[in-house]
PDB file of C-alpha atoms in Angstrom:
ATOM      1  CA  UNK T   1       0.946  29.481 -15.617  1.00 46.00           C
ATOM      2  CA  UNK T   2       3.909  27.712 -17.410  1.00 47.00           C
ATOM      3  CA  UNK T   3       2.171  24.777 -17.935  1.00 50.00           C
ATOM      4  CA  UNK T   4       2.587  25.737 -21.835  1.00 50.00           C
ATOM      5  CA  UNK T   5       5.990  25.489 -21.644  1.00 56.00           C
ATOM      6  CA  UNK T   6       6.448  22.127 -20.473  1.00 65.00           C
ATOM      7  CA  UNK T   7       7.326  19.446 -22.449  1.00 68.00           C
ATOM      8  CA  UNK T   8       6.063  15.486 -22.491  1.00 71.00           C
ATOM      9  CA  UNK T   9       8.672  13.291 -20.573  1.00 70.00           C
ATOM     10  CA  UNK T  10       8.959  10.933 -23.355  1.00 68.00           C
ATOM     11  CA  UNK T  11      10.253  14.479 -25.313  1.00 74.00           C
ATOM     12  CA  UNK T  12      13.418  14.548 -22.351  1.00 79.00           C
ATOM     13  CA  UNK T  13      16.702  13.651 -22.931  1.00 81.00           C
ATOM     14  CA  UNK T  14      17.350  13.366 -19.075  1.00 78.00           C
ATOM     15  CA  UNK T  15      14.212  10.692 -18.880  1.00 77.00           C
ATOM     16  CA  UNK T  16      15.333   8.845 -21.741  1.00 82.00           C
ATOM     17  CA  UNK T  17      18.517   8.442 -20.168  1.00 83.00           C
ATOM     18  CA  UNK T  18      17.341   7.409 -17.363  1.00 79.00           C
ATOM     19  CA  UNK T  19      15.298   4.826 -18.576  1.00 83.00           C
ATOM     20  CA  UNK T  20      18.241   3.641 -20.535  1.00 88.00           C
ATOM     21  CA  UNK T  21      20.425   3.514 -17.236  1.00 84.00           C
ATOM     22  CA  UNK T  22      17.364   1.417 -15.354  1.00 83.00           C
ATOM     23  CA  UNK T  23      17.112  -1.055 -18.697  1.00 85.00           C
ATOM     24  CA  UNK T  24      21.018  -1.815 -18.296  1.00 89.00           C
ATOM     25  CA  UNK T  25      20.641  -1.996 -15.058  1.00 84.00           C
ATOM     26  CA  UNK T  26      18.183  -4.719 -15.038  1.00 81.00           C
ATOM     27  CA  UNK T  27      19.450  -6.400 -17.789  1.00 86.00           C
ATOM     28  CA  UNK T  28      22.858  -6.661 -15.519  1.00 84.00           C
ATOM     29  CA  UNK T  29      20.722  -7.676 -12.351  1.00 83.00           C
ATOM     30  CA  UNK T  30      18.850 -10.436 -14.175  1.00 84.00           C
ATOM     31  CA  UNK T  31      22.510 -11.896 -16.051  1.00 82.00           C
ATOM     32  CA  UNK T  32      23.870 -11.783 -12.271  1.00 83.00           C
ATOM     33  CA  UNK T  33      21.354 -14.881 -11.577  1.00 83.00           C
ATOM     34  CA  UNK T  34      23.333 -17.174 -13.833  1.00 78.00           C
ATOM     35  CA  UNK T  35      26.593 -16.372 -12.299  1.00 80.00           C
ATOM     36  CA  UNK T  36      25.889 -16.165  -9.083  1.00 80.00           C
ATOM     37  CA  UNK T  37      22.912 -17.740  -6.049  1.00 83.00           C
ATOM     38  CA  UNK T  38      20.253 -16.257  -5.719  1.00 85.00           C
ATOM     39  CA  UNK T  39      20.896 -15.428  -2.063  1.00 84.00           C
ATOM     40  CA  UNK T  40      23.902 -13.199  -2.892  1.00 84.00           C
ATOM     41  CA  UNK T  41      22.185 -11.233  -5.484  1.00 86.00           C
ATOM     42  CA  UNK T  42      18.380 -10.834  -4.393  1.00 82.00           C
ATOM     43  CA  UNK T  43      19.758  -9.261  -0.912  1.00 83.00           C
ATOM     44  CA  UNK T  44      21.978  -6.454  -3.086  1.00 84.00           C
ATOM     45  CA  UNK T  45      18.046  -4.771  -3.737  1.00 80.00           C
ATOM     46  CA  UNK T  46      19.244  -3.168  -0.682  1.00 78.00           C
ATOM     47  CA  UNK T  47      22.033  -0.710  -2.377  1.00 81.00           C
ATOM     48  CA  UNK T  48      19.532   0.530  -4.875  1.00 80.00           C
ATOM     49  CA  UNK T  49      17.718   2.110  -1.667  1.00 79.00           C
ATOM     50  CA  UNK T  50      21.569   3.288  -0.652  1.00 82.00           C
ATOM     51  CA  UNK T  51      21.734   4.643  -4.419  1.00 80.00           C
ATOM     52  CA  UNK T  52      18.635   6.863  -3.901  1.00 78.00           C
ATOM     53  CA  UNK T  53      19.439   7.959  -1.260  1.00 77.00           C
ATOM     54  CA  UNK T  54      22.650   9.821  -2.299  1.00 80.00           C
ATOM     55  CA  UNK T  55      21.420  10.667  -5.631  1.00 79.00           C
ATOM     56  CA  UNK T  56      18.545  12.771  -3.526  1.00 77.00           C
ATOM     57  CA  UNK T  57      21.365  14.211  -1.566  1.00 78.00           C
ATOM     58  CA  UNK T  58      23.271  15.285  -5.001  1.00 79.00           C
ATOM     59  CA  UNK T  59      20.841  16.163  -7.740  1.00 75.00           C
ATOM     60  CA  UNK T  60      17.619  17.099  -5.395  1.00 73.00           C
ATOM     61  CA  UNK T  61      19.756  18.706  -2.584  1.00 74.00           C
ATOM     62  CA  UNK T  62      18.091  16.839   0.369  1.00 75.00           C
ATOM     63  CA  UNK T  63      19.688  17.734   3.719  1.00 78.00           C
ATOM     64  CA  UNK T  64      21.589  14.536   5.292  1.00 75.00           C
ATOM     65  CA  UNK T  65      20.418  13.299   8.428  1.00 80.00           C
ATOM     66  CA  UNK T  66      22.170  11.527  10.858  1.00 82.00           C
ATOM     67  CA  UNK T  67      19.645   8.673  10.585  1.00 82.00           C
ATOM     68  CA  UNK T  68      20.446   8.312   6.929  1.00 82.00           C
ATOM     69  CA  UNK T  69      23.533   8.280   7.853  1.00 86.00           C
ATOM     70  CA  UNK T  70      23.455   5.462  10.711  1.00 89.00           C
ATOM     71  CA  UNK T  71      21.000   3.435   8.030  1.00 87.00           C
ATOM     72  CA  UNK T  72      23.374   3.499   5.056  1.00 88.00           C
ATOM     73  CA  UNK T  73      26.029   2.892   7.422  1.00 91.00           C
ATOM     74  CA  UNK T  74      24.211  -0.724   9.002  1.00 92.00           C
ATOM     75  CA  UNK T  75      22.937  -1.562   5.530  1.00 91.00           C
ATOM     76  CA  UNK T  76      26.156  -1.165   3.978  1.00 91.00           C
ATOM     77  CA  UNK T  77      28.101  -3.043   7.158  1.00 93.00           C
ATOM     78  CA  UNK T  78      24.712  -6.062   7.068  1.00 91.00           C
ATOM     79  CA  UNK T  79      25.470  -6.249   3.212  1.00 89.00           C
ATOM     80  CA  UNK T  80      28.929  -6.461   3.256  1.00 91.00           C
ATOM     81  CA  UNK T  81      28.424  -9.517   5.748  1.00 91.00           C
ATOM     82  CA  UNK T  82      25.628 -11.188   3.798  1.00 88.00           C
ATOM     83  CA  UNK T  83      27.906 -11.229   0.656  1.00 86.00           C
ATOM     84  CA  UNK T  84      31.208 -12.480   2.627  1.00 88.00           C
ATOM     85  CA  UNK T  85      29.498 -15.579   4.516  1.00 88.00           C
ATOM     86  CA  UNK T  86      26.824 -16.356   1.990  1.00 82.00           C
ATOM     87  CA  UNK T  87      26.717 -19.958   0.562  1.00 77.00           C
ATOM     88  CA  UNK T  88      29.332 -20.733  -2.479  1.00 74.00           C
ATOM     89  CA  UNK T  89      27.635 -22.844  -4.886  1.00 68.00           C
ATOM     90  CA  UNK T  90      29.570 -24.572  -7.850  1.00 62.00           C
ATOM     91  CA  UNK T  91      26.770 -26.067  -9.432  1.00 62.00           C
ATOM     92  CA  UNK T  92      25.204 -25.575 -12.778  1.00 70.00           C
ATOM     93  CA  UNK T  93      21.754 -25.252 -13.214  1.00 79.00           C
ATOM     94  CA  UNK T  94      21.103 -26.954 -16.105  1.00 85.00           C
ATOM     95  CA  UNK T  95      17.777 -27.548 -17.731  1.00 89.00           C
ATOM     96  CA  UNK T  96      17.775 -31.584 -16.955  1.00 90.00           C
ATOM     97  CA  UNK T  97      18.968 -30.212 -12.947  1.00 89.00           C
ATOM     98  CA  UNK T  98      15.803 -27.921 -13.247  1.00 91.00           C
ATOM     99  CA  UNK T  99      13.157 -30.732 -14.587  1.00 90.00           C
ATOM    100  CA  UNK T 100      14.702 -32.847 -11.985  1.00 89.00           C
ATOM    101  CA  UNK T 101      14.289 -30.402  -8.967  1.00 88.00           C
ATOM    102  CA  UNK T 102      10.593 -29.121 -10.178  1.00 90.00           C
ATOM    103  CA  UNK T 103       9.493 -32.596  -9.183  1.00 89.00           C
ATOM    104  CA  UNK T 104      11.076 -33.089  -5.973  1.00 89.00           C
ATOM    105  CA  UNK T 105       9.420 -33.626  -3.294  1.00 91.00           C
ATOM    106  CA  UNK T 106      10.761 -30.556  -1.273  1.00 89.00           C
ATOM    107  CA  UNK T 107       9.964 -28.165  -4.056  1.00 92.00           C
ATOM    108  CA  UNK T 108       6.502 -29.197  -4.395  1.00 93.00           C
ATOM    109  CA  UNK T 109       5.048 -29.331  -0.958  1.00 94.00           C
ATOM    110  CA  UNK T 110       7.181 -25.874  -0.790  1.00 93.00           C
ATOM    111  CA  UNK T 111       4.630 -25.457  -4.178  1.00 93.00           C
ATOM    112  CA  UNK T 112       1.689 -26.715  -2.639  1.00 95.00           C
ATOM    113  CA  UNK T 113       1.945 -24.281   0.475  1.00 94.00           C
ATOM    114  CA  UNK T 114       2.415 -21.008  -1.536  1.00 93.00           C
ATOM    115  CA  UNK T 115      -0.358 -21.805  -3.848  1.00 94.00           C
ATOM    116  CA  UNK T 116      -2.472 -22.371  -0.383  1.00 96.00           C
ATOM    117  CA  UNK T 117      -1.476 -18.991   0.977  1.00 95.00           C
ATOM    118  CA  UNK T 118      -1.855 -17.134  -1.665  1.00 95.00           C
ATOM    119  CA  UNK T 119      -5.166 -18.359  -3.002  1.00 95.00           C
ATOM    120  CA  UNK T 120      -6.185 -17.206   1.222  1.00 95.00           C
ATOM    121  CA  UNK T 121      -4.677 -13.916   1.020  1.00 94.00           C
ATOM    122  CA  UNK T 122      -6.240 -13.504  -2.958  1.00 93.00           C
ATOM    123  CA  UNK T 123      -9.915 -14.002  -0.726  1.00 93.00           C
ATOM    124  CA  UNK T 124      -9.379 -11.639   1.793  1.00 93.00           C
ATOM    125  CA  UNK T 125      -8.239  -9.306  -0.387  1.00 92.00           C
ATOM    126  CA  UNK T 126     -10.697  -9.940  -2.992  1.00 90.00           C
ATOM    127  CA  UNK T 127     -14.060 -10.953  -1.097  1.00 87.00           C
ATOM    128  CA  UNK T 128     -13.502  -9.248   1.903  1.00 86.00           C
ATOM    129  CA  UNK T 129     -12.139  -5.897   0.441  1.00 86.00           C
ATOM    130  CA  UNK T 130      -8.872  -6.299   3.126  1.00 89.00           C
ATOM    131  CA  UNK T 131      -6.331  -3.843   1.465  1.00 88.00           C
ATOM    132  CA  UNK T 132      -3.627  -4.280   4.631  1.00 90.00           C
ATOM    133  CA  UNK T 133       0.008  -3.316   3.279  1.00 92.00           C
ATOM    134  CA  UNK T 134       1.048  -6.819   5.117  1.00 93.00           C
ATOM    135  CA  UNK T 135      -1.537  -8.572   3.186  1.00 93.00           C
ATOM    136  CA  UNK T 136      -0.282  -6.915  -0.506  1.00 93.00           C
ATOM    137  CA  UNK T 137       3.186  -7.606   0.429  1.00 94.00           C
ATOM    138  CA  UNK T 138       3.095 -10.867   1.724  1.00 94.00           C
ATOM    139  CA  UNK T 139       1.632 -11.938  -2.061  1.00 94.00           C
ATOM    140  CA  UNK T 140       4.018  -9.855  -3.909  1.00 94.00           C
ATOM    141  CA  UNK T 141       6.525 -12.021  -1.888  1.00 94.00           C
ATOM    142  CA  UNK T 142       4.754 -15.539  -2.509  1.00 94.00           C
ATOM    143  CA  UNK T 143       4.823 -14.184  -6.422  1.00 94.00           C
ATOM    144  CA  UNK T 144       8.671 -13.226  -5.787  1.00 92.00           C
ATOM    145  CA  UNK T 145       9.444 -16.482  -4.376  1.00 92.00           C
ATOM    146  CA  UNK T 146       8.404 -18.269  -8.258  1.00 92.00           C
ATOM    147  CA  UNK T 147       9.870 -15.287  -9.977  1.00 92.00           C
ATOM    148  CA  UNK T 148      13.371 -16.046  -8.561  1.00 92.00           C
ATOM    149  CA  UNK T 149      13.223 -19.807  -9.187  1.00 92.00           C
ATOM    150  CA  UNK T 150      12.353 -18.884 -12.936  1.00 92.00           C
ATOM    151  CA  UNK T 151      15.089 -15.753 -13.623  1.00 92.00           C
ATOM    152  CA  UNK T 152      17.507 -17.693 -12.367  1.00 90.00           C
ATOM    153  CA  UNK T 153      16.590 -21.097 -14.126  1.00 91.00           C
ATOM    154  CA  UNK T 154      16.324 -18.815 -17.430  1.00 92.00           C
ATOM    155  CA  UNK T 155      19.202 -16.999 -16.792  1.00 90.00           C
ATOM    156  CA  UNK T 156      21.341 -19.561 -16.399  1.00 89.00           C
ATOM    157  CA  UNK T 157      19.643 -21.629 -19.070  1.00 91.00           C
ATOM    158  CA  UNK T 158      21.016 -18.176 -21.790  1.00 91.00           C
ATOM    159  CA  UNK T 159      24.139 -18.190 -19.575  1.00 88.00           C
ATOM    160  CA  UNK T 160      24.845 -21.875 -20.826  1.00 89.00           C
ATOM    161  CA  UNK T 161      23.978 -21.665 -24.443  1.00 90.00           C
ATOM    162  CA  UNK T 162      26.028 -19.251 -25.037  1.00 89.00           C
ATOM    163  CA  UNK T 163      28.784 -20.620 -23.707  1.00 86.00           C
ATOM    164  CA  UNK T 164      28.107 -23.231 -26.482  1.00 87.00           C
ATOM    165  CA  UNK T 165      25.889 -25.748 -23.944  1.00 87.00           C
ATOM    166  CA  UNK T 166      22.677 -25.289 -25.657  1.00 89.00           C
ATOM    167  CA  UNK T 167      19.775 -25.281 -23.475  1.00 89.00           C
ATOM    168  CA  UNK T 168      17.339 -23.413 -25.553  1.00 89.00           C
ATOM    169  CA  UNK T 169      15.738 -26.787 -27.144  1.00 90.00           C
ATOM    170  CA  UNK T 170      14.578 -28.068 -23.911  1.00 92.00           C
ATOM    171  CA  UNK T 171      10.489 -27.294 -23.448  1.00 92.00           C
ATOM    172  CA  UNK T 172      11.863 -26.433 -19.321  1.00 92.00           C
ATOM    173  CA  UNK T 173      13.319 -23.477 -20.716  1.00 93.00           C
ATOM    174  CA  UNK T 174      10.190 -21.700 -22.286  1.00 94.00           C
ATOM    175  CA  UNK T 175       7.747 -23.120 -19.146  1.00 94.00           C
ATOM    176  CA  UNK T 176      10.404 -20.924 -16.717  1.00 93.00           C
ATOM    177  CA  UNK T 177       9.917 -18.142 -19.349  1.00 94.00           C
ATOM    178  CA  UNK T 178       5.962 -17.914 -19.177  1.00 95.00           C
ATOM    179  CA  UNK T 179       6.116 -18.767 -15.524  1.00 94.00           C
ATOM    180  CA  UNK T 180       8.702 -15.801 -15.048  1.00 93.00           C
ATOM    181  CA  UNK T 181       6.408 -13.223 -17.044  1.00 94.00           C
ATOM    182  CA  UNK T 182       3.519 -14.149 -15.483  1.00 94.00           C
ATOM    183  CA  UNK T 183       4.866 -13.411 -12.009  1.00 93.00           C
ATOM    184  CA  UNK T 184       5.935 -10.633 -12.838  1.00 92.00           C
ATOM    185  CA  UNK T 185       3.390  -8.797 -13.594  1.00 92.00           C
ATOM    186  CA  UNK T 186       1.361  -9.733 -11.045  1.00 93.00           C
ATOM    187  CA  UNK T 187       3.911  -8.993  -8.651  1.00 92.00           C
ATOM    188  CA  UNK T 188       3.949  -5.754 -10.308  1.00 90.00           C
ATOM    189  CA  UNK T 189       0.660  -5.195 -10.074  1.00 91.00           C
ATOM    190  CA  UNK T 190       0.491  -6.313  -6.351  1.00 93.00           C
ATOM    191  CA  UNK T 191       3.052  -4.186  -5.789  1.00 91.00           C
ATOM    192  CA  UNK T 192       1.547  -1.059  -7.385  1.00 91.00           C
ATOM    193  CA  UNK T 193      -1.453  -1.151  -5.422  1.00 90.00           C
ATOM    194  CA  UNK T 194       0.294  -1.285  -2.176  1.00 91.00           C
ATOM    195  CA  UNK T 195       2.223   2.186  -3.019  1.00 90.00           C
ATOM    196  CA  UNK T 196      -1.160   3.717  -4.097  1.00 90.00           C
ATOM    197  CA  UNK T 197      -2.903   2.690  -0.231  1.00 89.00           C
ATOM    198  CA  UNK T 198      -0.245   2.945   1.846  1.00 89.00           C
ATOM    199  CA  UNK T 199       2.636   5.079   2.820  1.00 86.00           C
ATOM    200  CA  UNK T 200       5.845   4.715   0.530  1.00 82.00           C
ATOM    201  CA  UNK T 201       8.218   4.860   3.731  1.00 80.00           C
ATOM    202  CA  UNK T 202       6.157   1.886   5.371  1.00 85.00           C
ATOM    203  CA  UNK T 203       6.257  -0.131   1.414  1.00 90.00           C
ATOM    204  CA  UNK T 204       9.756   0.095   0.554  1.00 86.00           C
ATOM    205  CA  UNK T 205      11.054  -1.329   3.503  1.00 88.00           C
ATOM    206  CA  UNK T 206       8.774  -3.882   4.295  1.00 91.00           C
ATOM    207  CA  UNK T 207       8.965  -5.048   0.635  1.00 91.00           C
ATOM    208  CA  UNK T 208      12.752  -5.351   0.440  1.00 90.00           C
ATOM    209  CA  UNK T 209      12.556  -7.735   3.601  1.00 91.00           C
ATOM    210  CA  UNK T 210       9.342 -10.485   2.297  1.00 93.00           C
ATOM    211  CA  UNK T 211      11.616 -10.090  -1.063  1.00 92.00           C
ATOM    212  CA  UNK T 212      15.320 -11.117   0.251  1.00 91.00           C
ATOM    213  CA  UNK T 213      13.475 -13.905   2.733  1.00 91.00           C
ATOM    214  CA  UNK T 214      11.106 -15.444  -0.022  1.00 91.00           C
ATOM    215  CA  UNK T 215      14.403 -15.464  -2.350  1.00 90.00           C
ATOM    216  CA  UNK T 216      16.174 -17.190   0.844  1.00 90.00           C
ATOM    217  CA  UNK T 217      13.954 -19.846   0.845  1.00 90.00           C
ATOM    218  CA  UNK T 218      13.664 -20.258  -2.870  1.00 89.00           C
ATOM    219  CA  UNK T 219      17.480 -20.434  -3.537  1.00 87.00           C
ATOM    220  CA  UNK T 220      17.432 -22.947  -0.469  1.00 87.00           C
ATOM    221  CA  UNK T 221      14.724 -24.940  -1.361  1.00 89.00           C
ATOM    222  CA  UNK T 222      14.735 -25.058  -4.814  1.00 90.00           C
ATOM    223  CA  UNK T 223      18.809 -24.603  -6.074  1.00 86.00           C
ATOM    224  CA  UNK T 224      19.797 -26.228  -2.664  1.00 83.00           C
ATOM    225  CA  UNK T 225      22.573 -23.489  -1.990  1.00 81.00           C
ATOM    226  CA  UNK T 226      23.102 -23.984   2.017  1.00 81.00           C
ATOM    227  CA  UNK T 227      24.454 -27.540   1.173  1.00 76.00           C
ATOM    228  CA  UNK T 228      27.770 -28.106   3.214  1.00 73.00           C
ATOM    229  CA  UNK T 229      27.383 -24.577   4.970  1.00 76.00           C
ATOM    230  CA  UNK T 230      28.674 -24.318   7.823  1.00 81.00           C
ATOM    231  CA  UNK T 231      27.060 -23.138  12.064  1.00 86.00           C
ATOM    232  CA  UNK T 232      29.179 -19.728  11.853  1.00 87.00           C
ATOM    233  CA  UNK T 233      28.877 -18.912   7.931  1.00 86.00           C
ATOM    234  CA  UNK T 234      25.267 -19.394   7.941  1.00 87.00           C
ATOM    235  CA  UNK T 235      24.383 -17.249  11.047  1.00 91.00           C
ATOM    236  CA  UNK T 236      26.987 -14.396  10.183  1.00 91.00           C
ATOM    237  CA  UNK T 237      25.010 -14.518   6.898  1.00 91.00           C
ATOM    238  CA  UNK T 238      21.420 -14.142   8.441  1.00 92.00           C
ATOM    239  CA  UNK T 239      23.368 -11.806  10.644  1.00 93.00           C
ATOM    240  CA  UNK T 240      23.690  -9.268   7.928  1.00 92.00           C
ATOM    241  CA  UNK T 241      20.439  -9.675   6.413  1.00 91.00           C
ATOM    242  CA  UNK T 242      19.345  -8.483   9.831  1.00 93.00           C
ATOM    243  CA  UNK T 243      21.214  -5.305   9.303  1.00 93.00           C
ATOM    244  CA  UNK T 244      20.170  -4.784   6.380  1.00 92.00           C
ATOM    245  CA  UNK T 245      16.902  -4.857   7.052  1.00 92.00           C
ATOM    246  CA  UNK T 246      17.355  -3.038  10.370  1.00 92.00           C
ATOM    247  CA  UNK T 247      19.060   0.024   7.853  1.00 91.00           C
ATOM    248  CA  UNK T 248      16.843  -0.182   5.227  1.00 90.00           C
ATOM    249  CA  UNK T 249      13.740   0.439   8.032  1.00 90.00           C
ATOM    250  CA  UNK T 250      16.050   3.279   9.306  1.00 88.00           C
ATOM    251  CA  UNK T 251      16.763   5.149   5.691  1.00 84.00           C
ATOM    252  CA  UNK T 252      12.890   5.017   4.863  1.00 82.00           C
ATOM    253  CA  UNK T 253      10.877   5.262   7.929  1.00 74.00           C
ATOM    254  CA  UNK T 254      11.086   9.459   8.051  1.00 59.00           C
ATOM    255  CA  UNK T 255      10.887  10.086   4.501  1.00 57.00           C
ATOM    256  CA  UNK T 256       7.214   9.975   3.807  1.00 50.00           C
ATOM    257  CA  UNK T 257       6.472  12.159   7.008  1.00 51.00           C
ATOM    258  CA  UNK T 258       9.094  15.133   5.476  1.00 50.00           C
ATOM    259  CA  UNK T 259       6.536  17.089   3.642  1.00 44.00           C
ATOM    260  CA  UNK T 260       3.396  17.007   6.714  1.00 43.00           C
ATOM    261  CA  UNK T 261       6.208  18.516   9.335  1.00 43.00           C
ATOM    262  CA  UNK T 262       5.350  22.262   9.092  1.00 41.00           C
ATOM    263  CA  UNK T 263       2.671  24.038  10.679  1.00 39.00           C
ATOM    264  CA  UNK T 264       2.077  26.534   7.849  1.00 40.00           C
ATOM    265  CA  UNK T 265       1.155  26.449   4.328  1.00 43.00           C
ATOM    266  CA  UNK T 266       3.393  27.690   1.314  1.00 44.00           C
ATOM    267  CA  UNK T 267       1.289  29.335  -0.913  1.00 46.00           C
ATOM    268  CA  UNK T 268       3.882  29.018  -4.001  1.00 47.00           C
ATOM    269  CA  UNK T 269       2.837  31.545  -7.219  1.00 45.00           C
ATOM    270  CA  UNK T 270      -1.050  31.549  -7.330  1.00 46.00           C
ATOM    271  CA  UNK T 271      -2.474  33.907  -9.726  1.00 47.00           C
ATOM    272  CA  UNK T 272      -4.596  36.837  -8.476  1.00 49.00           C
ATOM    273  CA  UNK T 273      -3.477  36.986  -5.004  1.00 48.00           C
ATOM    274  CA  UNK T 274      -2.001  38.888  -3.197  1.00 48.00           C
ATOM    275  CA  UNK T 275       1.160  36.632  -1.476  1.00 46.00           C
ATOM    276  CA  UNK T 276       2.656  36.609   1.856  1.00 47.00           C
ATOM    277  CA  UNK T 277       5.172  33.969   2.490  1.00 47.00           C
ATOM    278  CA  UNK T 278       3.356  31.510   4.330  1.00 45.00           C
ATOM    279  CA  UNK T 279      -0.685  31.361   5.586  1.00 45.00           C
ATOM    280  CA  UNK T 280      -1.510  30.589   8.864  1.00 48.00           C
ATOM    281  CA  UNK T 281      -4.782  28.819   8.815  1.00 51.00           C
ATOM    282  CA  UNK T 282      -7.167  30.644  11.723  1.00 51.00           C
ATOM    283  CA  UNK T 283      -9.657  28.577  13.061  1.00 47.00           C
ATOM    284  CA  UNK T 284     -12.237  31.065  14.428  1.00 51.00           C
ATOM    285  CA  UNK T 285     -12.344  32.359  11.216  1.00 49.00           C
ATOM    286  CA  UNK T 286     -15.214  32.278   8.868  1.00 50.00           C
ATOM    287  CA  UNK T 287     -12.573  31.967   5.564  1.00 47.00           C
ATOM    288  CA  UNK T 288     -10.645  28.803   7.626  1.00 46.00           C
ATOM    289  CA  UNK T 289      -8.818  26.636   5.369  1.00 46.00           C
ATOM    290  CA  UNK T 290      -9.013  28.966   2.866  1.00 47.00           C
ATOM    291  CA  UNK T 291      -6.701  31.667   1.241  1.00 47.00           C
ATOM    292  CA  UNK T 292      -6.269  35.095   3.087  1.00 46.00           C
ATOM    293  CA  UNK T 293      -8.080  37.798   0.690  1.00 50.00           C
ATOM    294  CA  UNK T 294      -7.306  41.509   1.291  1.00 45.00           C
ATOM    295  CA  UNK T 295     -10.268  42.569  -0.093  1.00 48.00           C
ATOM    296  CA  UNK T 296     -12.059  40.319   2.877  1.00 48.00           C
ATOM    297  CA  UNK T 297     -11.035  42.142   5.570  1.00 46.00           C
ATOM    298  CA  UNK T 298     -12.060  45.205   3.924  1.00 45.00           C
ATOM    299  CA  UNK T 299     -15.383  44.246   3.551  1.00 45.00           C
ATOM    300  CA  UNK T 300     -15.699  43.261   7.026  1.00 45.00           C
ATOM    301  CA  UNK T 301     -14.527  46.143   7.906  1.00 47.00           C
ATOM    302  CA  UNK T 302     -16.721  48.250   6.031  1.00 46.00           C
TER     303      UNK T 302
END
């Protein structure tokens, strides 16, 4: 066994690095939502799906497939038409803007109906034990929805204090911070759960698509950002949201099945047998579903 010569993760250069990498790259995701609206940047979750793919085709040598292929291709061409036609919004949000739109009357029915749903879908899930991966989802999305409306109000809060507008002093600013955290980590948690029950290839895409639709309807509800948009920009937008999600569902809907595809079983290095390259499980067999023993067949021969 070489168990004893592996090291702890935490003891890797590579996995530091990589969590270095993922904490800048967050860090630049989360200062994007005080530059930019929130339905340009929550639909971009999309090339992080692209970016796995290719680094599995690099550093993992996974074999390309013409359906990752046509997926990266309509994901790429969707997201390339969601960030073209998607709504240009000039305005600041500011924290007396953001005290001002938590009390409109659009944001809170929008309020009232989330906390509704979810408190339903906490009950089924809790009470009744339902563990569907439509269920999960649809609450890390009602979660997502609030998260958005509070990185973005907190991000551009930091955005304009540092450009010397402080913003920092208003109590708005620290209620979006608690409400962000606190979504979070349910959402994480939600989230977590869903990839433990259900199949990763089924999670991934499904998530991406309650995600980019509950961050629609947040940036339109909440930040107003399809004010003055026009018939053609706003369907060419939804357009390639469409794609996306149609390439996203084509990049992951194989890749959980890849390792259940062969018939046999690959033994790998198991101490004190005897290996063959692959075992053929025989079901008449006494020994079925178990490993193929020389000394076995002796004895029933003997």
């Amino acid at each position: 066994m070489h168990q004893a010569d592996q090291k702890p993760c935490y003891r890797s250069k590579l996995w530091w690095s990589g969590i270095v990498l993922m904490g800048i790259g967050e860090m630049g995701n989360f200062a994007a939502y005080g530059f930019a609206p929130v339905m340009v940047i929550a639909p971009l979750g999309s090339m992080a799906v692209i970016g796995s793919a290719v680094i599995s085709v690099l550093y993992l040598k996974e074999n390309i497939k013409s359906e990752g292929i046509l997926g990266g291709t309509v994901t790429i061409a969707g997201t390339f038409l969601l960030v073209t036609f998607a709504p240009h919004v000039s305005q600041e949000a500011n924290a007396r803007k953001i005290q001002n739109d938590l009390v409109s009357w659009q944001f809170l029915i929008y309020a009232i109906i989330e906390v509704i749903a979810f408190c339903i879908l906490l009950y089924f899930y809790k009470r009744r034990e339902i563990k569907h991966v439509v269920l999960l989802l649809t609450m890390v999305a009602l979660l997502a929805s609030m998260t958005i409306i509070s990185v973005k109000a907190v991000a551009a809060m930091i955005t304009l204090s540092v450009k010397g507008n402080m913003q920092l002093t208003y109590p708005i600013f620290y209620l979006m911070l608690i409400l962000m955290v606190l979504t979070c980590v349910f959402q994480v948690k939600f989230l977590n759960q869903a990839m433990k029950l259900h199949d990763p290839g089924d999670v991934i895409p499904m998530n991406y698509m309650f995600f980019t639709i509950s961050a629609i309807l947040a940036g339109a509800i909440f930040y107003h950002e399809f004010q003055d948009t026009g018939l053609l920009s706003g369907f060419m937008f939804f357009f390639g949201c469409f794609l996306s999600f149609v390439g996203i569902f084509i990049l992951t809907r194989n890749r959980g099945e890849e390792c259940s595809t062969s018939l046999y079983i690959d033994c790998g290095h198991i101490p004190g047998k005897k290996m063959k390259q692959k075992i053929q499980p025989d079901s008449n067999s006494l020994s079925y579903g178990s490993l193929y023993n020389e000394g076995d067949s002796v004895k029933t021969q003997s």
